[in-house]
Coordinates of C-alpha atoms and ligand atoms in Angstrom, one line a residue:
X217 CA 29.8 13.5 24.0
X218 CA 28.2 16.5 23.3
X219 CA 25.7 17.3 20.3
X220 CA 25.5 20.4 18.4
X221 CA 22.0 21.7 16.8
X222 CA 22.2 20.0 13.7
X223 CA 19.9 22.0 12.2
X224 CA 22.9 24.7 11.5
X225 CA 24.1 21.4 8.9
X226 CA 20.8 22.0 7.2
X227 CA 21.6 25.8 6.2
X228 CA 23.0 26.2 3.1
X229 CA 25.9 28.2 2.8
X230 CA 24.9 32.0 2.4
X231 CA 26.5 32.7 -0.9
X232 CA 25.1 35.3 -2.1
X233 CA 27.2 38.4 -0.5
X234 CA 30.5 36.2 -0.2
X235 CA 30.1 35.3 -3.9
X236 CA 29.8 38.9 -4.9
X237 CA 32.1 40.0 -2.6
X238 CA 34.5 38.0 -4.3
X239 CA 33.5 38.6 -8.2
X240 CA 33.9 42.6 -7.1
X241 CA 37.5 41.6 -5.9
X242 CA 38.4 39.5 -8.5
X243 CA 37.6 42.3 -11.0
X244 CA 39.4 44.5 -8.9
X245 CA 42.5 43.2 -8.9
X246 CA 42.3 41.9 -12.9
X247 CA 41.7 46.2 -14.0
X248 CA 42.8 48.4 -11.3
X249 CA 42.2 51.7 -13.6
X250 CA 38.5 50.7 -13.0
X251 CA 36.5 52.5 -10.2
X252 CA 33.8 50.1 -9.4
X253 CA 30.4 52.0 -8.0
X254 CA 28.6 49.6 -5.2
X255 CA 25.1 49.8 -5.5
X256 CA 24.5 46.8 -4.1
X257 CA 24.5 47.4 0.1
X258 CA 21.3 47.5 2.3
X259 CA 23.6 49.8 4.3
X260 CA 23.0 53.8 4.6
X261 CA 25.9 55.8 4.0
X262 CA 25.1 59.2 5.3
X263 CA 26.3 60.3 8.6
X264 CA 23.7 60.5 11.5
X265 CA 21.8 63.8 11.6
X266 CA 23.2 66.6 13.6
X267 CA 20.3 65.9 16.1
X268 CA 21.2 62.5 17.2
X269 CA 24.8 63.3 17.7
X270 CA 23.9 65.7 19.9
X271 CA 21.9 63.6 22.3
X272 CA 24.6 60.7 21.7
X273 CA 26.7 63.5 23.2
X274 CA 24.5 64.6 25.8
X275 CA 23.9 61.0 26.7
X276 CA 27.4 60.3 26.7
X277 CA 28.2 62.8 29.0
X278 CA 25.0 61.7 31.8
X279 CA 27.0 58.5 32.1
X280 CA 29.9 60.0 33.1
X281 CA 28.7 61.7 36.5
X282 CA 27.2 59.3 39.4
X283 CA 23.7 61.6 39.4
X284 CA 23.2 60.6 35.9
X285 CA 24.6 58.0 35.6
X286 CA 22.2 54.4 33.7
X287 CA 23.7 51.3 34.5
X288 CA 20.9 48.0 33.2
X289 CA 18.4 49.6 31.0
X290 CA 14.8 48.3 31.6
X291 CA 13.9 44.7 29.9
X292 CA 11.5 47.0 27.8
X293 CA 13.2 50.0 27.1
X294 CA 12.9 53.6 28.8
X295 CA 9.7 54.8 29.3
X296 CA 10.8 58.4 27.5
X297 CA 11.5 56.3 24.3
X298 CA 8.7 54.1 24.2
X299 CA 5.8 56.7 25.1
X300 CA 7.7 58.6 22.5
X301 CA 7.3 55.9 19.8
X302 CA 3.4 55.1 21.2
X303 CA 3.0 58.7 20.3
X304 CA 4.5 59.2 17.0
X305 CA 4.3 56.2 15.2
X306 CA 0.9 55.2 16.8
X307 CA -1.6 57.9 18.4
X308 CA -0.3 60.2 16.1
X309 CA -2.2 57.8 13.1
X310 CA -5.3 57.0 15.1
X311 CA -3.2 53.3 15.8
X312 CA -4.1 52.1 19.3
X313 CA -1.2 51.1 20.9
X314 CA 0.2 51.3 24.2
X315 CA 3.7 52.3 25.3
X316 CA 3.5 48.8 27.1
X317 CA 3.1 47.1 24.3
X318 CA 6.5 47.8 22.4
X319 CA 9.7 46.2 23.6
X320 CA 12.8 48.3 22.6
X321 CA 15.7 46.4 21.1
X322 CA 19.0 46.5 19.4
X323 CA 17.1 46.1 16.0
X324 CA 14.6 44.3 14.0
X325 CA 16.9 42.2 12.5
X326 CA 17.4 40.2 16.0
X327 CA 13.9 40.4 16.5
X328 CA 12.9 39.4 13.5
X329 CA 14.9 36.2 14.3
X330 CA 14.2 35.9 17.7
X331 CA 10.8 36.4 17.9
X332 CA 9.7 32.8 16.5
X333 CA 11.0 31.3 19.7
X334 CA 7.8 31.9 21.5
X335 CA 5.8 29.2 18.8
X336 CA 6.0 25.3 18.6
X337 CA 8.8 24.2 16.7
X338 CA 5.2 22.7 15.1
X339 CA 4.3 25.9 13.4
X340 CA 3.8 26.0 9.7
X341 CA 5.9 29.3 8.2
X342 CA 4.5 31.4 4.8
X343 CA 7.1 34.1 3.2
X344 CA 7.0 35.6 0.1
X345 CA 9.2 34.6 -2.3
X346 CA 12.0 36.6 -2.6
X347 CA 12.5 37.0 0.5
X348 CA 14.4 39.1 3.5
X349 CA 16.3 35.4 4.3
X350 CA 16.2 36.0 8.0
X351 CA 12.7 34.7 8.7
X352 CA 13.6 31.3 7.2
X353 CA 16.8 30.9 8.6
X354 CA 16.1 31.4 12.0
X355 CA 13.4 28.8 11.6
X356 CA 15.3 26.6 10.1
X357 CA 17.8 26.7 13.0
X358 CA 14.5 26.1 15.5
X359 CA 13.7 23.1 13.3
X360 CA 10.7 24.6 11.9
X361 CA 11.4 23.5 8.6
X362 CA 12.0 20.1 6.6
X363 CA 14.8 19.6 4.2
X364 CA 16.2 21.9 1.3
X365 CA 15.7 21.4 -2.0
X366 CA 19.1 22.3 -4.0
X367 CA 17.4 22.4 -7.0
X368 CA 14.2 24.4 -6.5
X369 CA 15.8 26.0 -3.7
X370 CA 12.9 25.6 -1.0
X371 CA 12.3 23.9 2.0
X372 CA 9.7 21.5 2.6
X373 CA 7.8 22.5 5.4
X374 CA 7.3 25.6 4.2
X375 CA 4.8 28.1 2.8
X376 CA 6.2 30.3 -0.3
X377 CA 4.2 33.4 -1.5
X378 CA 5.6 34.1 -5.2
X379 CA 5.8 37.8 -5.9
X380 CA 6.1 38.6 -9.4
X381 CA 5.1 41.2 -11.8
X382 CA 1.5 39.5 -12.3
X383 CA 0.5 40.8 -8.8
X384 CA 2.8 44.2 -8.6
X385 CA 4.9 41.8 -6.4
X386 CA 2.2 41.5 -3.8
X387 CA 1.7 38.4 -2.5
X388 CA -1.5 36.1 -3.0
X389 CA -3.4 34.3 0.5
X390 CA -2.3 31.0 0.0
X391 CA -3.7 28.2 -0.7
X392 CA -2.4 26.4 2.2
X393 CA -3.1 27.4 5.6
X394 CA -0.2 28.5 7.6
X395 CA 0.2 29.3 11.3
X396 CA 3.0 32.2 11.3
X397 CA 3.3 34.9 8.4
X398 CA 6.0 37.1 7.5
X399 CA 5.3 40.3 5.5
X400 CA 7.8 43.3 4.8
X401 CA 6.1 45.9 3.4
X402 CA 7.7 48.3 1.8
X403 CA 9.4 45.0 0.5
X404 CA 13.5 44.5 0.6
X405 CA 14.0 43.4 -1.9
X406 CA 11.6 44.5 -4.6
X407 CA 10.5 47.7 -3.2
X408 CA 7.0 47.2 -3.8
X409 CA 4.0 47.8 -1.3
X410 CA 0.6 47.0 -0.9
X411 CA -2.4 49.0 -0.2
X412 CA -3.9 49.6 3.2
X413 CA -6.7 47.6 1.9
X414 CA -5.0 44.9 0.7
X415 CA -3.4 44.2 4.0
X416 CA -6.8 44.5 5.6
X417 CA -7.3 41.5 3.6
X418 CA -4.0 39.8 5.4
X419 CA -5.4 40.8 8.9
X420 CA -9.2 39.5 7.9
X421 CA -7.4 36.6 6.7
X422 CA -5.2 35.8 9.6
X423 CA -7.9 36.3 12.2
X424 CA -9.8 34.0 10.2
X425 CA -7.6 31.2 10.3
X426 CA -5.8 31.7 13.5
X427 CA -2.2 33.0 12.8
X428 CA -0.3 35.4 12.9
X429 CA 1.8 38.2 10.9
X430 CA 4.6 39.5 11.8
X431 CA 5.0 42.8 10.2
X432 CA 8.4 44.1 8.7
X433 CA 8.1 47.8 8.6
X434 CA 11.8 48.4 8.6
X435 CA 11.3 51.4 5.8
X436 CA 8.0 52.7 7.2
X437 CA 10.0 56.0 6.1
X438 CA 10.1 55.9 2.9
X439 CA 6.7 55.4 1.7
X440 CA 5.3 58.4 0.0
X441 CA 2.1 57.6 -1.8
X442 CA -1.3 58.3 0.5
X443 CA -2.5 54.7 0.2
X444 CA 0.3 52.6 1.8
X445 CA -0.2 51.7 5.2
X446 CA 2.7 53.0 7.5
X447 CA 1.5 50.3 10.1
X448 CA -0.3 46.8 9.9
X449 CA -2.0 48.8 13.2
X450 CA -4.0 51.3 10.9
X451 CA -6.1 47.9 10.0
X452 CA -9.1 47.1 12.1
X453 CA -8.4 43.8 13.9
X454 CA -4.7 43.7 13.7
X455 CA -4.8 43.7 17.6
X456 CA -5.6 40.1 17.6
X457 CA -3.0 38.5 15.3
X458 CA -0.2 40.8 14.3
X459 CA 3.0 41.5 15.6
X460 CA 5.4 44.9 14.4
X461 CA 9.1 44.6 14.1
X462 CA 10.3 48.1 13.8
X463 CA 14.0 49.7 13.2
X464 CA 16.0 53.0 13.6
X465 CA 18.4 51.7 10.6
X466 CA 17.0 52.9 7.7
X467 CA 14.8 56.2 8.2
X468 CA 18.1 57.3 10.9
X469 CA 21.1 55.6 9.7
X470 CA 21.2 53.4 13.6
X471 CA 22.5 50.6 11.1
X472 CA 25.9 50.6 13.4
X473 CA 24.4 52.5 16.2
X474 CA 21.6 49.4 16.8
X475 CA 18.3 50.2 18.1
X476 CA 14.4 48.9 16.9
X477 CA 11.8 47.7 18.3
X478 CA 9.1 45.1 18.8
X479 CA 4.9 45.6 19.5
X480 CA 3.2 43.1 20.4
X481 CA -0.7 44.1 21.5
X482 CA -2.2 42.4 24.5
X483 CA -4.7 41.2 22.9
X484 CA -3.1 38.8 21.0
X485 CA -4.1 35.5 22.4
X486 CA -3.3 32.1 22.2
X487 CA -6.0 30.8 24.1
X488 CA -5.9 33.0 27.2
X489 CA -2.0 33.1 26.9
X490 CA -0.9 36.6 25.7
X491 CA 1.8 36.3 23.3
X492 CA 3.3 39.7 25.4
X493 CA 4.1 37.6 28.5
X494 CA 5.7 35.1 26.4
X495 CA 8.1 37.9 24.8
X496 CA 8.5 39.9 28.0
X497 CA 9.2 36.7 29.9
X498 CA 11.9 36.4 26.8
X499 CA 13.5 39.8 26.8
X500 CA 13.5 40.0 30.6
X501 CA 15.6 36.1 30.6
X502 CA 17.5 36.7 27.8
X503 CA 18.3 40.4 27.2
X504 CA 19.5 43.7 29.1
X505 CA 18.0 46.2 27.4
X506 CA 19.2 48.5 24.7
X507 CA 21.8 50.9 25.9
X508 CA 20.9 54.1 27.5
X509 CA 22.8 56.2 25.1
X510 CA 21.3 54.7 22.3
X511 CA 17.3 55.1 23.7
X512 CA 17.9 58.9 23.9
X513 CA 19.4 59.1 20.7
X514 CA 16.4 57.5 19.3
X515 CA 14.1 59.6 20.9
X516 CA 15.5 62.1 19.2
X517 CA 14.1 61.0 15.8
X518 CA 11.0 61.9 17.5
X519 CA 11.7 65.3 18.4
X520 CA 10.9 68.2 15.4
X521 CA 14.3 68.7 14.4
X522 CA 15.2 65.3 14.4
X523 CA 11.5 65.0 12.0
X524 CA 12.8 67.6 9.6
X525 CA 16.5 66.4 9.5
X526 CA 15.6 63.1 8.9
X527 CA 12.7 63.8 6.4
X528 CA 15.9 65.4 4.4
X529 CA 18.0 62.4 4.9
X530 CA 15.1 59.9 3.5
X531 CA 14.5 62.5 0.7
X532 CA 18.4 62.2 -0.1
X533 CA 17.7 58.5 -0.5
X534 CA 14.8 58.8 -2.3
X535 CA 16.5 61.8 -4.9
X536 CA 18.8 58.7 -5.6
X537 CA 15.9 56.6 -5.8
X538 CA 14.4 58.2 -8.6
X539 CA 17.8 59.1 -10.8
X540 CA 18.3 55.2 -10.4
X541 CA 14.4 54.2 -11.8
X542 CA 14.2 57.4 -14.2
X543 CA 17.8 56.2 -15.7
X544 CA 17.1 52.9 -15.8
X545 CA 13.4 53.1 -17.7
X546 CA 15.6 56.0 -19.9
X547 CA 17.5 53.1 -21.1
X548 CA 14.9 50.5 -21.3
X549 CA 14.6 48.5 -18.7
X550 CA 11.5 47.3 -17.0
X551 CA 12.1 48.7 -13.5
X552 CA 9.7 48.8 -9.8
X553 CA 10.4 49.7 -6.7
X554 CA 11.8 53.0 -5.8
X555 CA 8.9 54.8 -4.8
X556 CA 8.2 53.7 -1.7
X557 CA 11.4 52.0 -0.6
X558 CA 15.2 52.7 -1.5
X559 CA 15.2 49.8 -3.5
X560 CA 14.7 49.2 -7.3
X561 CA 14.0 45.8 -8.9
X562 CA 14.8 46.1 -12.4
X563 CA 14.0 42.7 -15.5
X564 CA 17.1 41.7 -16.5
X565 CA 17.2 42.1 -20.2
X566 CA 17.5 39.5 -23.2
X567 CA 16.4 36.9 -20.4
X568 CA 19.6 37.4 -18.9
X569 CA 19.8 35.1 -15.2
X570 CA 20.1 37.3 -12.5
X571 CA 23.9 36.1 -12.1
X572 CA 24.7 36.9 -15.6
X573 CA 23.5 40.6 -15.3
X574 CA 25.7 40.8 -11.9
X575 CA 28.8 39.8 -14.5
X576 CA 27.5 42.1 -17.2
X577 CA 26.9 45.0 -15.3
X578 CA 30.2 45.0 -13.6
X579 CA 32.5 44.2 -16.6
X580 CA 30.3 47.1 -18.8
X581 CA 29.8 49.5 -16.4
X582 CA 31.6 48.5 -13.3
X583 CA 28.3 48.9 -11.2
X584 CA 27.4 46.2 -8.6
X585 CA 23.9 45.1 -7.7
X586 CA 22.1 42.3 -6.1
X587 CA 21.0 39.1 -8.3
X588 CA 17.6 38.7 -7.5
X589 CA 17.7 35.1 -7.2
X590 CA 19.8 35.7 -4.4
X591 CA 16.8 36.3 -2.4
X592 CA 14.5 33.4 -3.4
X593 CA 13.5 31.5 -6.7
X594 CA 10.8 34.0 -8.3
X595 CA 14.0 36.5 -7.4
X596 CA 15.9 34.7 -10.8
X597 CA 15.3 37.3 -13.6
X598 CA 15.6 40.4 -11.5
X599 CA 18.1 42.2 -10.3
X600 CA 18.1 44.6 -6.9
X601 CA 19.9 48.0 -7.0
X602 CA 19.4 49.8 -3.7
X603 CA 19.5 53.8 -3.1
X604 CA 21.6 54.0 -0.3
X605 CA 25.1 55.2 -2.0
X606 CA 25.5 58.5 -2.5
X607 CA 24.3 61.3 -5.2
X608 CA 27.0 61.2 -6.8
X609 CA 27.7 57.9 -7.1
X610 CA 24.2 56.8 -8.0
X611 CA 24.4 59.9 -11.0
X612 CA 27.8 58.2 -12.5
X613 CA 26.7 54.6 -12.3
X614 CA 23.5 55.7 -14.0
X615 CA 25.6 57.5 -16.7
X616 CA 27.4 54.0 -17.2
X617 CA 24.6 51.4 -17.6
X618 CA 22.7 54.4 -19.9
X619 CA 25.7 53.7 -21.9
X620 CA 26.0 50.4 -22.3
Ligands
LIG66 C1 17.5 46.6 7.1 C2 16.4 45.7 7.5 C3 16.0 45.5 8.8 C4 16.7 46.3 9.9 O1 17.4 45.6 10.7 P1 18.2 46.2 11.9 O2 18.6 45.0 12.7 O3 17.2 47.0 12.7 O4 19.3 47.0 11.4 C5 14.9 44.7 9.1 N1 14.2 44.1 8.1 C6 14.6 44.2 6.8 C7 13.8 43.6 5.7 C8 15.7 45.0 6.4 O5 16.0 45.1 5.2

């Protein structure tokens, strides 16, 4: 008879976008002279930039004559694309890293679940708390992690980093050591960031005790203040225990398009075992390649159009951004985020539970968000509204809660 992973049992059920899902419907259906605004998706909404439909086009049209024609893309990705990237997100800020040393994928959501398959089951995971909930799931479907706590809602076996308004939601070195860390900075969900200095302080730290970060720089885009580090790269040393998990979802709307990718630098060593074989062993077993089409459309993020069109697509999210936090300050909340990431964390007032905000905000103003404590314990209290809808929507919702 056969077995199934049982760690699947261990997971608890993801409740969080099902429950509001259903709230939203509920309310729906009970006032149907209501327009409810979402601001509640990590999904973009504008359509993808004239650029990159025209080498989705262009692309297209290659594969449909035998001289041009790209059946299996290379394990790795194309060599246009990834000397692109090197380039641009790399040479271009005095980051050494070699078109070699990034693996293109279908996003860094896969990879940022896939890529703990190259560690012992034995490895002991930190996150910050909230928390993207990829990077615990996945390891709790490996095995990596004990049993969950309903009540606190943790798992033993793991490291949480609380990020709360005492540290500008940055997270503190813990106090136990851990073997594998996950960072996202700028941070979904609170939209904070750190300084380059203070991650210097991660790398120092995880060279010291032998482990590894990997690095979440899914909205590298959207930082705008000088001192944020666009790359765990830009510190010294991060050659020797970081990993990068990049994505082309949110600085160039590839959410249903799918591409990312994945650097890992040769010198990153266990032992004299580089983690790169490990991962190109892994792609070349297990994966095909991201799609032809798809590599020259992100290329063309690269090019100077596609620079300037999407720098006006990021700045469209960010415009919305700033209406959200100004609005929200305006009417007296305790807001962060938005400045560097799409994404505003705002107190809920009167010591309101994240939940009961959700409830309040979409009776009063008919305006859905994220409960914070969706994302992780330290999340209960806050509340995530994300800059992705559009001007117009964000303006009216704004209107509404100002009103409440
Ligand atoms: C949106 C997002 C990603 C991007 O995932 P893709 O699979 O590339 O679409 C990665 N990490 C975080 C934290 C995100 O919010």
């Amino acid at each position: 008879m056969f077995k199934i992973n049982d760690n699947y049992l261990k997971l608890p059920g993801s409740y969080l976008f099902s429950t509001i899902a259903k709230k939203v419907n509920a309310f729906e259906a009970a006032n149907p002279d209501k327009t409810v605004i979402r601001l509640g998706i990590g999904d973009v909404t504008q359509p993808l930039a004239p650029v990159i439909i025209d080498a989705l086009h262009g692309a297209v049209d290659e594969m449909g004559k035998a001289e041009t024609f790209h059946g299996y893309a290379p394990d790795l990705g194309y060599e246009f694309l990834r000397t692109a990237i090197a380039k641009n997100d790399y040479a271009d800020r005095g980051c050494e890293i070699a078109a070699d040393e990034i693996f293109v994928s279908d996003g860094a959501k896969c990879d940022s679940g896939n890529i703990q398959e190259i560690f012992s089951v034995d490895n002991k995971i930190a996150v910050c708390d909230p928390v993207y909930p990829v990077y615990v799931d996945t390891n709790v479907m490996a095995g990596r992690t004990g049993t969950y706590d309903p009540k606190t809602e943790m798992w033993s076996d793991v490291i949480y980093m609380p990020c709360t308004a005492e540290t500008d939601f940055a997270p503190e070195l813990p106090k136990e050591t851990p073997d594998l860390i996950y960072l996202c900075f700028p941070n979904n969900p609170t939209g904070a960031t750190i300084t380059k200095a203070q991650l210097q302080e991660w790398v120092d730290y995880a060279n010291k005790v032998g482990a590894v970060i990997i690095y979440d720089a899914a909205y590298e885009a959207y930082i705008s203040e000088a001192d944020v580090p666009h790359t765990i790269f830009e510190c010294e040393g991060a050659r020797t225990c970081a990993i990068e998990l990049k994505s082309f979802s949110k600085n160039a709307g590839f959410t249903g398009t799918r591409l990312g990718y994945t650097v890992i630098p040769k010198d990153l060593k266990c032992g004299d075992v580089m983690l790169h074989s490990l991962w190109a062993r892994r792609h070349g077993t297990k994966y095909n390649g991201a799609p032809y089409i798809q590599q020259r459309a992100g290329e063309a993020v690269y090019s100077p159009e596609g620079k300037e069109q999407l720098a006006k697509q990021v700045a469209y999210y960010m415009n919305n951004a700033k209406v959200i936090k100004e609005g929200l300050q305006e009417a007296g909340y305790t807001v962060s985020g938005g400045v560097n990431a799409p994404y505003i964390w705002l107190k809920t007032p009167d010591g309101m539970t994240s939940w009961e905000f959700f409830d309040y905000l979409l009776a009063n103003a008919n305006v859905v968000g994220t409960p914070g404590s969706g994302f992780g314990p330290s999340g209960e209290g806050y509340f995530r509204l994300t800059a992705f809808g559009t001007y117009e929507n964000t303006v009216a919702a704004l209107e509404r809660i100002k009103k409440m």
